[in-house]
Short mmCIF file of C-alpha atoms in Angstrom, two decimals:
data_model
loop_
_atom_site.label_atom_id
_atom_site.label_comp_id
_atom_site.label_asym_id
_atom_site.label_seq_id
_atom_site.Cartn_x
_atom_site.Cartn_y
_atom_site.Cartn_z
CA MET A 22 212.01 108.74 317.62
CA LYS A 23 215.50 109.98 318.52
CA ASN A 24 217.14 107.30 321.26
CA ASN A 25 215.50 104.50 319.35
CA PHE A 26 216.53 104.96 316.23
CA ASN A 27 220.31 105.85 317.54
CA ILE A 28 220.40 102.29 319.62
CA ASN A 29 218.15 100.09 317.27
CA SER A 30 219.48 101.42 314.67
CA ILE A 31 223.11 99.95 315.18
CA PHE A 32 222.35 96.31 316.32
CA PRO A 33 223.68 93.88 316.29
CA LEU A 34 226.42 95.48 315.93
CA ASP A 35 228.32 95.34 312.05
CA THR A 36 231.30 97.04 311.55
CA SER A 37 230.71 96.88 307.34
CA ASN A 38 226.83 98.14 307.84
CA ILE A 39 227.84 100.89 310.49
CA PHE A 40 230.30 102.51 307.91
CA ARG A 41 228.41 101.83 304.16
CA ASN A 42 225.60 104.43 306.78
CA TYR A 43 228.14 106.53 308.53
CA GLN A 44 227.05 109.21 307.12
CA ASN A 45 223.34 109.17 307.41
CA PHE A 46 224.04 107.99 310.65
CA SER A 47 226.26 111.15 311.75
CA LYS A 48 223.59 113.49 310.37
CA LYS A 49 221.08 112.16 312.19
CA LEU A 50 222.63 112.61 315.26
CA LYS A 51 224.45 115.68 314.95
CA ASP A 52 220.90 117.24 314.46
CA SER A 53 219.71 115.97 317.84
CA LYS A 54 220.05 117.24 321.22
CA LYS A 55 222.87 118.80 322.94
CA ARG A 56 226.37 117.00 323.99
CA LYS A 57 228.67 116.63 326.61
CA ILE A 58 231.80 117.65 324.92
CA ILE A 59 234.79 115.62 326.64
CA LYS A 60 238.48 115.03 325.45
CA LEU A 61 240.06 111.56 324.43
CA ALA A 62 243.28 110.77 324.02
CA ILE A 63 244.31 107.36 322.60
CA LEU A 64 247.31 105.54 323.05
CA SER A 65 247.57 102.28 321.04
CA VAL A 66 249.72 99.25 320.31
CA SER A 67 247.97 98.94 316.89
CA SER A 68 246.41 101.32 314.26
CA THR A 69 243.07 102.78 315.58
CA HIS A 70 241.71 105.23 313.15
CA HIS A 71 238.97 102.96 311.87
CA ILE A 72 237.98 102.77 315.81
CA LYS A 73 238.26 106.59 316.68
CA LYS A 74 235.08 107.46 313.93
CA LEU A 75 233.39 104.16 315.30
CA THR A 76 233.92 105.61 318.43
CA GLU A 77 232.84 109.03 317.58
CA LEU A 78 229.77 107.64 316.02
CA PHE A 79 228.79 105.61 319.74
CA PHE A 80 230.10 108.97 321.94
CA LEU A 81 226.81 110.90 320.15
CA ILE A 82 224.60 108.13 320.31
CA PHE A 83 225.63 108.39 324.10
CA GLY A 84 224.84 112.36 324.16
CA ILE A 85 228.53 113.25 323.93
CA LYS A 86 230.60 115.11 321.60
CA ALA A 87 233.87 113.55 321.79
CA ILE A 88 237.42 115.17 320.34
CA ILE A 89 240.03 112.69 319.74
CA TYR A 90 244.02 112.78 320.11
CA GLU A 91 245.01 109.62 318.60
CA ALA A 92 248.94 108.45 319.14
CA LYS A 93 251.40 107.44 316.40
CA PHE A 94 251.20 103.84 315.59
CA GLY A 95 252.70 101.32 318.12
CA GLN A 96 254.18 104.54 320.52
CA TYR A 97 251.96 103.80 323.08
CA TYR A 98 254.38 103.18 325.69
CA GLU A 99 256.54 106.42 324.52
CA GLU A 100 254.24 108.63 324.81
CA ALA A 101 252.88 107.68 327.83
CA VAL A 102 256.20 107.48 329.85
CA PHE A 103 258.49 110.28 328.01
CA THR A 104 257.51 113.70 327.64
CA ASN A 105 254.98 114.53 325.55
CA LYS A 106 254.45 118.30 325.12
CA LYS A 107 251.15 117.70 322.67
CA LEU A 108 249.32 115.21 324.57
CA ARG A 109 249.82 117.48 327.92
CA LYS A 110 248.53 120.30 325.06
CA PHE A 111 246.09 118.11 324.57
CA LYS A 112 244.85 118.08 328.26
CA PRO A 113 242.52 114.72 327.46
CA ASP A 114 239.36 114.20 330.16
CA PHE A 115 240.13 110.00 329.63
CA ILE A 116 243.08 108.29 328.57
CA TRP A 117 242.65 105.16 326.75
CA ILE A 118 245.43 102.70 326.52
CA ASN A 119 244.74 99.73 323.84
CA ILE A 120 247.05 96.95 324.46
CA SER A 121 246.29 93.50 323.53
CA ASN A 122 248.24 89.92 322.52
CA LYS A 123 250.26 92.71 319.69
CA ILE A 124 252.06 93.76 322.94
CA PHE A 125 254.55 90.67 322.79
CA ASN A 126 256.08 91.88 318.87
CA ASN A 127 257.83 88.60 318.66
CA ASP A 128 259.12 88.72 315.42
CA ASN A 129 258.09 84.71 316.06
CA GLU A 130 254.79 84.54 316.93
CA PHE A 131 255.32 80.92 317.47
CA GLU A 132 257.75 81.21 319.72
CA TYR A 133 256.31 82.11 323.67
CA LYS A 134 259.38 81.29 325.95
CA LYS A 135 261.04 84.51 325.43
CA ILE A 136 257.73 86.17 326.65
CA ASN A 137 258.54 87.71 330.21
CA ILE A 138 256.28 88.49 332.27
CA SER A 139 257.72 90.65 334.33
CA THR A 140 258.88 92.73 332.25
CA ILE A 141 255.61 93.47 330.86
CA ASN A 142 253.65 94.39 334.26
CA LYS A 143 256.63 96.89 334.93
CA LYS A 144 256.01 98.05 331.58
CA ILE A 145 252.02 98.42 331.65
CA ASN A 146 252.84 99.80 335.61
CA GLU A 147 255.28 102.72 334.68
CA ILE A 148 252.59 103.19 332.13
CA ILE A 149 250.14 103.58 334.38
CA TYR A 150 252.26 105.75 337.15
CA ASN A 151 253.59 107.79 334.73
CA LEU A 152 250.00 108.78 333.22
CA GLN A 153 248.59 109.55 336.84
CA LYS A 154 251.52 111.35 337.64
CA ASN A 155 251.13 113.97 334.40
CA TYR A 156 247.46 113.97 333.71
CA ASN A 157 244.34 115.09 335.33
CA ALA A 158 242.39 112.26 333.45
CA GLN A 159 240.69 109.08 334.15
CA ILE A 160 242.82 105.81 332.11
CA ILE A 161 240.95 103.34 330.68
CA LEU A 162 243.23 100.03 330.62
CA ASN A 163 242.58 97.24 328.43
CA ASN A 164 243.45 93.87 329.07
CA ILE A 165 245.09 91.14 327.08
CA ASP A 166 243.15 88.98 324.59
CA TYR A 167 243.84 85.30 324.02
CA LEU A 168 245.54 84.50 320.64
CA ASN A 169 243.44 81.84 317.86
CA GLN A 170 245.92 79.72 317.44
CA LYS A 171 246.89 76.15 318.79
CA ASP A 172 249.37 76.18 321.88
CA PHE A 173 253.12 74.53 321.36
CA ASN A 174 253.48 74.18 324.68
CA ILE A 175 250.04 73.05 325.84
CA LEU A 176 252.24 70.28 327.61
CA ASP A 177 255.23 71.80 328.73
CA ARG A 178 255.60 71.40 332.70
CA ASN A 179 257.91 74.25 332.88
CA LYS A 180 254.46 76.27 332.10
CA ASN A 181 255.58 78.07 328.94
CA GLN A 182 252.34 77.89 327.66
CA ILE A 183 250.70 81.53 326.15
CA TYR A 184 247.68 81.12 327.80
CA LYS A 185 249.08 80.75 331.01
CA LYS A 186 251.05 84.21 330.57
CA ILE A 187 248.69 85.85 329.75
CA ASP A 188 246.55 85.12 333.03
CA LYS A 189 249.58 86.22 335.23
CA ILE A 190 249.28 89.24 332.72
CA ASN A 191 246.15 90.01 333.19
CA LYS A 192 245.80 89.36 336.81
CA ASN A 193 248.19 92.59 337.06
CA ILE A 194 246.21 94.57 335.26
CA HIS A 195 242.79 93.56 337.04
CA LYS A 196 244.46 94.47 340.19
CA VAL A 197 246.22 98.03 338.97
CA SER A 198 242.14 98.89 338.16
CA SER A 199 240.50 97.53 341.07
CA ASP A 200 242.92 99.09 343.24
CA ASN A 201 242.25 102.15 341.57
CA PHE A 202 239.19 104.50 341.70
CA ASN A 203 240.35 106.31 338.30
CA ILE A 204 241.33 103.58 336.07
CA LYS A 205 238.63 101.31 334.19
CA LEU A 206 239.40 97.98 333.25
CA LEU A 207 238.23 97.25 329.31
CA ASP A 208 237.70 93.88 329.50
CA ILE A 209 238.29 92.52 326.20
CA ASN A 210 239.85 89.09 326.80
CA HIS A 211 235.66 89.27 328.00
CA ILE A 212 234.52 90.44 324.34
CA SER A 213 237.19 88.22 322.46
CA SER A 214 236.24 85.24 323.98
CA SER A 215 232.37 86.21 323.56
CA ILE A 216 232.86 87.63 320.04
CA GLY A 217 234.85 84.26 319.66
CA LEU A 218 238.82 84.02 318.74
CA LEU A 219 238.30 83.08 315.56
CA ARG A 220 236.21 86.20 314.31
CA TRP A 221 238.33 88.62 316.12
CA ASN A 222 241.82 87.87 315.62
CA SER A 223 242.51 88.37 311.55
CA ILE A 224 245.78 88.09 310.69
CA GLN A 225 244.72 89.39 307.37
CA ASP A 226 243.94 92.77 308.59
CA TRP A 227 247.31 92.78 310.76
CA THR A 228 249.19 92.63 308.27
CA GLN A 229 247.70 94.70 305.77
CA TYR A 230 246.33 97.45 307.97
CA LYS A 231 247.74 96.89 311.34
CA TYR A 232 244.49 96.88 312.38
CA HIS A 233 243.61 94.65 315.97
CA PRO A 234 240.84 93.29 316.48
CA SER A 235 240.17 92.26 313.14
CA LEU A 236 237.90 95.33 311.38
CA ASN A 237 234.56 93.23 311.79
CA SER A 238 235.16 93.43 315.54
CA SER A 239 236.03 97.14 315.75
CA ALA A 240 232.69 98.06 316.62
CA TYR A 241 232.12 95.92 319.69
CA LEU A 242 235.48 97.50 320.78
CA ALA A 243 234.32 101.02 320.37
CA TYR A 244 231.22 100.69 321.39
CA GLU A 245 233.11 98.93 324.74
CA LEU A 246 234.74 102.09 325.20
CA SER A 247 232.36 104.46 324.61
CA SER A 248 229.65 102.91 327.35
CA ILE A 249 232.58 103.29 329.85
CA VAL A 250 233.37 106.78 329.03
CA LYS A 251 229.60 107.09 329.12
CA SER A 252 229.17 105.77 332.42
CA SER A 253 232.24 107.58 333.76
CA LEU A 254 230.21 110.94 333.43
CA GLY A 255 226.68 109.45 334.93
CA LEU A 256 224.80 108.99 331.56
CA ASP A 257 223.92 105.52 332.75
CA LYS A 258 220.27 104.55 332.31
CA LYS A 259 218.77 104.42 335.63
CA CYS A 260 214.72 103.35 335.55
CA ILE A 261 213.48 100.49 334.01
CA VAL A 262 209.69 100.20 333.66
CA LEU A 263 208.36 96.84 333.16
CA ASP A 264 205.42 95.17 331.83
CA LEU A 265 203.20 91.85 333.52
CA ASP A 266 202.12 90.15 331.45
CA ASN A 267 204.29 87.82 329.02
CA THR A 268 206.72 89.98 330.44
CA LEU A 269 208.10 89.21 333.95
CA TRP A 270 205.69 86.18 333.44
CA GLU A 271 203.81 83.65 330.67
CA GLY A 272 200.34 84.49 330.98
CA VAL A 273 198.03 87.24 330.94
CA ILE A 274 195.82 87.14 334.12
CA GLY A 275 193.01 88.51 333.04
CA ASP A 276 192.36 85.42 330.94
CA ILE A 277 193.66 82.73 332.64
CA GLY A 278 193.70 84.23 336.15
CA PRO A 279 197.04 84.54 338.83
CA GLU A 280 196.99 81.02 339.59
CA LYS A 281 198.04 79.85 336.07
CA ILE A 282 200.52 82.26 335.46
CA ASN A 283 204.12 80.54 334.91
CA TYR A 284 207.30 81.48 335.49
CA ASP A 285 208.23 78.26 337.19
CA LYS A 286 212.18 77.55 336.81
CA ASN A 287 211.56 73.66 336.45
CA ASP A 288 209.67 74.59 332.97
CA SER A 289 211.19 74.81 329.66
CA ILE A 290 209.18 78.15 328.65
CA GLY A 291 208.43 79.38 332.31
CA TYR A 292 212.82 79.10 332.79
CA SER A 293 213.35 81.94 330.68
CA TYR A 294 210.66 83.99 332.69
CA TYR A 295 212.37 83.04 335.87
CA ARG A 296 215.44 83.87 334.29
CA LEU A 297 214.63 87.54 333.61
CA GLN A 298 213.43 87.81 337.30
CA CYS A 299 216.55 86.69 338.63
CA TYR A 300 218.71 89.00 335.88
CA LEU A 301 216.24 92.43 337.25
CA LYS A 302 216.84 91.57 340.69
CA LYS A 303 220.51 91.64 340.45
CA LEU A 304 220.26 95.03 338.24
CA LYS A 305 218.09 96.66 341.05
CA GLN A 306 220.97 95.51 343.71
CA MET A 307 222.94 97.70 341.75
CA GLY A 308 221.30 100.25 342.04
CA ILE A 309 218.94 100.02 338.94
CA ILE A 310 215.01 101.18 339.71
CA LEU A 311 212.60 98.86 339.03
CA THR A 312 209.27 100.09 338.45
CA ILE A 313 206.15 98.63 337.08
CA VAL A 314 203.16 99.53 334.67
CA SER A 315 200.62 97.04 333.79
CA LYS A 316 196.78 97.27 332.64
CA ASN A 317 195.75 94.75 335.40
CA SER A 318 194.05 95.20 338.41
CA TYR A 319 196.57 95.70 341.93
CA GLU A 320 194.41 93.19 343.77
CA ASN A 321 195.26 90.91 341.16
CA VAL A 322 199.06 91.97 340.78
CA SER A 323 199.84 91.32 344.47
CA LYS A 324 198.54 88.06 344.69
CA ILE A 325 201.10 86.54 342.49
CA PHE A 326 203.78 88.86 344.23
CA ASN A 327 202.35 87.22 347.60
CA ASP A 328 203.61 83.46 345.87
CA ARG A 329 207.22 82.71 347.56
CA ARG A 330 208.57 81.36 344.25
CA LEU A 331 208.45 84.80 342.66
CA VAL A 332 212.33 86.29 342.92
CA LEU A 333 211.38 89.41 342.59
CA LYS A 334 208.96 91.11 345.52
CA LYS A 335 206.71 94.62 345.75
CA SER A 336 209.38 95.76 347.73
CA ASP A 337 211.84 95.67 344.87
CA PHE A 338 209.79 98.00 343.13
CA ALA A 339 209.95 101.55 343.93
CA LYS A 340 206.73 102.76 342.18
CA ILE A 341 203.90 99.85 340.52
CA ILE A 342 201.04 101.43 338.89
CA CYS A 343 198.02 98.89 338.31
CA ASN A 344 195.52 100.49 336.05
CA TRP A 345 194.09 100.76 332.34
CA LYS A 346 195.09 103.90 331.40
CA ASN A 347 197.65 104.52 328.58
CA LYS A 348 200.94 103.30 329.53
CA ASP A 349 202.90 106.69 328.58
CA GLU A 350 200.68 108.79 331.31
CA ASN A 351 201.64 106.13 334.25
CA ILE A 352 205.21 106.31 332.71
CA LEU A 353 205.41 110.05 332.87
CA GLU A 354 203.43 110.11 336.41
CA ILE A 355 206.65 107.26 336.89
CA ALA A 356 209.30 110.23 335.98
CA LYS A 357 207.24 113.12 338.73
CA SER A 358 207.03 110.63 340.98
CA LEU A 359 210.69 109.35 341.55
CA ASN A 360 212.08 112.49 340.69
CA ILE A 361 213.78 111.25 337.44
CA LEU A 362 214.22 112.31 333.72
CA THR A 363 212.59 110.13 330.99
CA GLU A 364 215.94 109.89 329.18
CA SER A 365 217.35 107.86 332.13
CA MET A 366 214.51 105.12 331.44
CA ILE A 367 213.72 101.58 329.51
CA PHE A 368 210.80 100.39 328.66
CA ILE A 369 210.75 97.07 328.53
CA ASP A 370 207.32 95.45 327.08
CA ASP A 371 206.53 92.21 324.69
CA ASN A 372 203.63 94.19 323.22
CA PRO A 373 204.45 95.81 320.11
CA PHE A 374 201.71 98.27 320.24
CA GLU A 375 202.48 99.34 323.44
CA ARG A 376 205.97 100.13 322.91
CA ASN A 377 204.84 101.90 319.63
CA LEU A 378 202.88 104.23 321.83
CA VAL A 379 205.13 104.72 324.46
CA SER A 380 207.62 105.51 321.93
CA LYS A 381 205.88 108.29 319.92
CA ASN A 382 204.54 110.00 323.07
CA ILE A 383 208.06 109.59 324.71
CA PRO A 384 210.34 110.54 322.81
CA ASP A 385 213.51 110.73 325.26
CA ILE A 386 212.60 106.86 326.59
CA VAL A 387 214.61 103.95 324.97
CA VAL A 388 212.13 101.57 323.85
CA LEU A 389 213.76 97.86 322.85
CA ASP A 390 212.43 96.58 320.37
CA LEU A 391 212.72 93.16 322.41
CA PRO A 392 213.38 89.29 320.14
CA VAL A 393 210.54 87.43 319.48
CA ASP A 394 211.88 84.51 321.62
CA HIS A 395 211.42 85.53 325.30
CA ALA A 396 214.76 83.57 326.18
CA ASP A 397 217.06 86.26 323.85
CA TRP A 398 215.76 88.84 326.42
CA ILE A 399 218.72 89.30 328.42
CA LYS A 400 221.20 89.11 326.02
CA TYR A 401 219.82 91.19 323.24
CA ILE A 402 219.23 94.21 326.34
CA GLU A 403 222.65 93.18 327.67
CA ASN A 404 224.27 94.08 324.56
CA PHE A 405 223.83 97.98 324.82
CA ASN A 406 226.09 98.63 327.99
CA PHE A 407 223.06 100.52 329.63
CA PHE A 408 223.94 99.69 333.09
CA TYR A 409 227.62 99.91 333.37
CA ASN A 410 228.54 101.18 337.13
CA THR A 411 231.59 99.71 337.76
CA HIS A 412 231.97 101.31 341.19
CA ILE A 413 228.46 100.21 342.93
CA THR A 414 227.82 102.41 346.39
CA ASN A 415 226.08 101.55 349.28
CA GLU A 416 223.76 104.61 348.65
CA ASP A 417 223.10 102.77 345.24
CA LYS A 418 222.34 99.50 346.66
CA ASN A 419 220.14 100.96 348.89
CA ARG A 420 218.29 103.17 346.31
CA THR A 421 214.57 101.52 346.35
CA LYS A 422 214.19 101.42 349.95
CA THR A 423 215.22 105.82 349.87
CA LEU A 424 213.09 106.20 347.33
CA GLY A 425 210.29 104.35 348.92
CA ALA A 426 211.16 106.77 352.03
CA LEU A 427 211.10 109.72 350.01
CA GLN A 428 207.33 109.08 348.70
CA GLU A 429 206.24 108.57 351.97
CA ILE A 430 207.74 111.41 353.00
CA ASP A 431 205.81 113.37 349.85
CA LYS A 432 202.31 111.67 351.15
CA ILE A 433 203.07 113.50 354.43
CA TYR A 434 203.58 117.12 352.90
CA LYS A 435 201.05 116.27 350.48
CA ASN A 436 198.71 115.46 353.76
CA SER A 437 200.13 118.23 356.22
CA PRO A 438 199.03 121.92 357.26
CA ASN A 439 200.15 124.64 354.01
CA ASN A 440 202.64 125.59 356.15
CA TYR A 441 205.79 124.90 354.63
CA LEU A 442 208.31 125.32 357.66
CA ASP A 443 205.98 123.12 360.22
CA TYR A 444 206.62 120.41 357.28
CA LEU A 445 210.01 120.64 357.09
CA LYS A 446 210.41 120.60 360.81
CA SER A 447 207.90 117.00 360.85
CA LEU A 448 210.78 115.29 358.85
CA LYS A 449 213.18 115.78 361.51
CA MET A 450 216.24 116.49 359.19
CA GLN A 451 219.77 116.25 360.92
CA VAL A 452 222.89 117.67 358.73
CA LYS A 453 225.91 116.26 359.00
CA ILE A 454 229.08 118.15 357.96
CA PHE A 455 232.25 116.28 357.27
CA THR A 456 235.80 115.87 355.36
CA PRO A 457 235.72 112.98 352.73
CA SER A 458 237.85 109.85 353.40
CA LYS A 459 238.96 107.04 351.29
CA HIS A 460 235.72 105.02 352.40
CA ASN A 461 233.13 107.38 350.72
CA HIS A 462 235.26 108.90 347.67
CA GLU A 463 232.89 107.14 345.23
CA ARG A 464 230.05 108.23 346.08
CA THR A 465 231.34 111.61 347.03
CA ILE A 466 232.70 111.89 343.09
CA GLN A 467 229.36 110.34 342.05
CA LEU A 468 227.00 113.04 344.08
CA ILE A 469 229.67 116.21 342.07
CA ASN A 470 229.02 114.73 338.91
CA LYS A 471 225.09 114.71 339.17
CA THR A 472 224.75 118.32 340.47
CA ASN A 473 224.39 119.50 337.25
CA GLN A 474 222.79 122.20 338.04
CA PHE A 475 225.45 123.74 340.10
CA ASN A 476 227.92 122.68 338.21
CA LEU A 477 228.91 126.26 335.94
CA THR A 478 231.63 124.39 334.86
CA LYS A 479 230.34 121.10 333.05
CA LYS A 480 233.14 119.60 333.50
CA SER A 481 232.72 116.15 335.86
CA LEU A 482 235.02 115.60 338.40
CA ASN A 483 237.65 112.56 339.03
CA LEU A 484 239.59 111.38 341.92
CA LYS A 485 242.23 113.22 340.99
CA ASP A 486 240.36 116.62 341.18
CA LEU A 487 239.18 115.41 344.47
CA LYS A 488 242.34 114.96 346.21
CA VAL A 489 243.18 118.24 345.16
CA ILE A 490 240.11 120.22 346.53
CA GLU A 491 240.62 118.26 349.59
CA LYS A 492 244.17 119.66 349.57
CA ASP A 493 243.24 123.15 349.19
#
């Protein structure tokens, strides 16, 4: 099974284990489906050869073949700002500015008063300005991670604390990325905090190899980078197919009845089910399609969804199928009904038998080997960055409602006379032609990049491309 082998084989992320099995992983991935080709340029404050290899592997998992340009060690500013014939000839689709706390570059790392926030912010802004001016590429920009050492100025009332300085630099970076659709933020400050600063920072790896973060943490950085590119190419997962019993709630309806099902947020066990529902609700609001396949009667399921305490409502699901057919058959029906590919879907079920059945019969769908403890499910799902959409449009938010309307139209078509023209007239469709404005640039780019059957160049467009087209 292609996707499940790829995903479940690398998690939890362990750099040493990945490199031990690198050739095996690469061979199996390269033998699989056709890939989207992209060019990535890495401009870095630290050495990145190992991160380059990890990134190439993760790209293969996402169905991407990456051709990577690596700048000289520490020359991230020079290569971005000054004339660079090699980089211009390379014509990158993406440029990654891999900065970190190593940009401070003090001879005395314990002396922070000399760090000039304005100078660093000016340097970052200058890099961004020149890259946008000279390259038709999407920019991925790190923020700054904290150091793993005591701040000797913690009581300094003159505000010379290193952490406050990092926060101010990050404030500028966050503003630059949020103000520009063509710049994506790679939040290493969050990643390093999640992993732990002791593990993230390694003075040995920096001294010997100029690696930052540590070698053991590098897989997390590479996977995050790959996820951002994957999302920018429109390759995020679009649909979650959910089981119900012991998945959305504790208990089996057929055994204990609808009344005794547990999703009580005040119960020690029920809380994890309540929390999963809150998480799924948030994904739905981001435009992820939620569907259900359950071996239950629709009548019993409806009774539970009528309970006001349930976070998720029937209206949150684009499709609900309750019967006793094999779940792989029902999933294929959902894919056909919603007009989406199975490779865009994720199947979540507590039952290993059902997971194995779906894995065997639908090779392209992602089926996760979920933890035994239900409380760990959200963290486990989040690890994979399936849903990394950094720009959510109003159309994304209303996707479930739109799909519901389309299904109603489909019913009308099936019940209408065979005259197709009459059917089209009954829809009362109207076409509005307009020039895209800054208010709908995100949606315009999103639609262009999704209509692959009309894109003969197989090249994704970005904001700069769109503005050039508008001028023409």
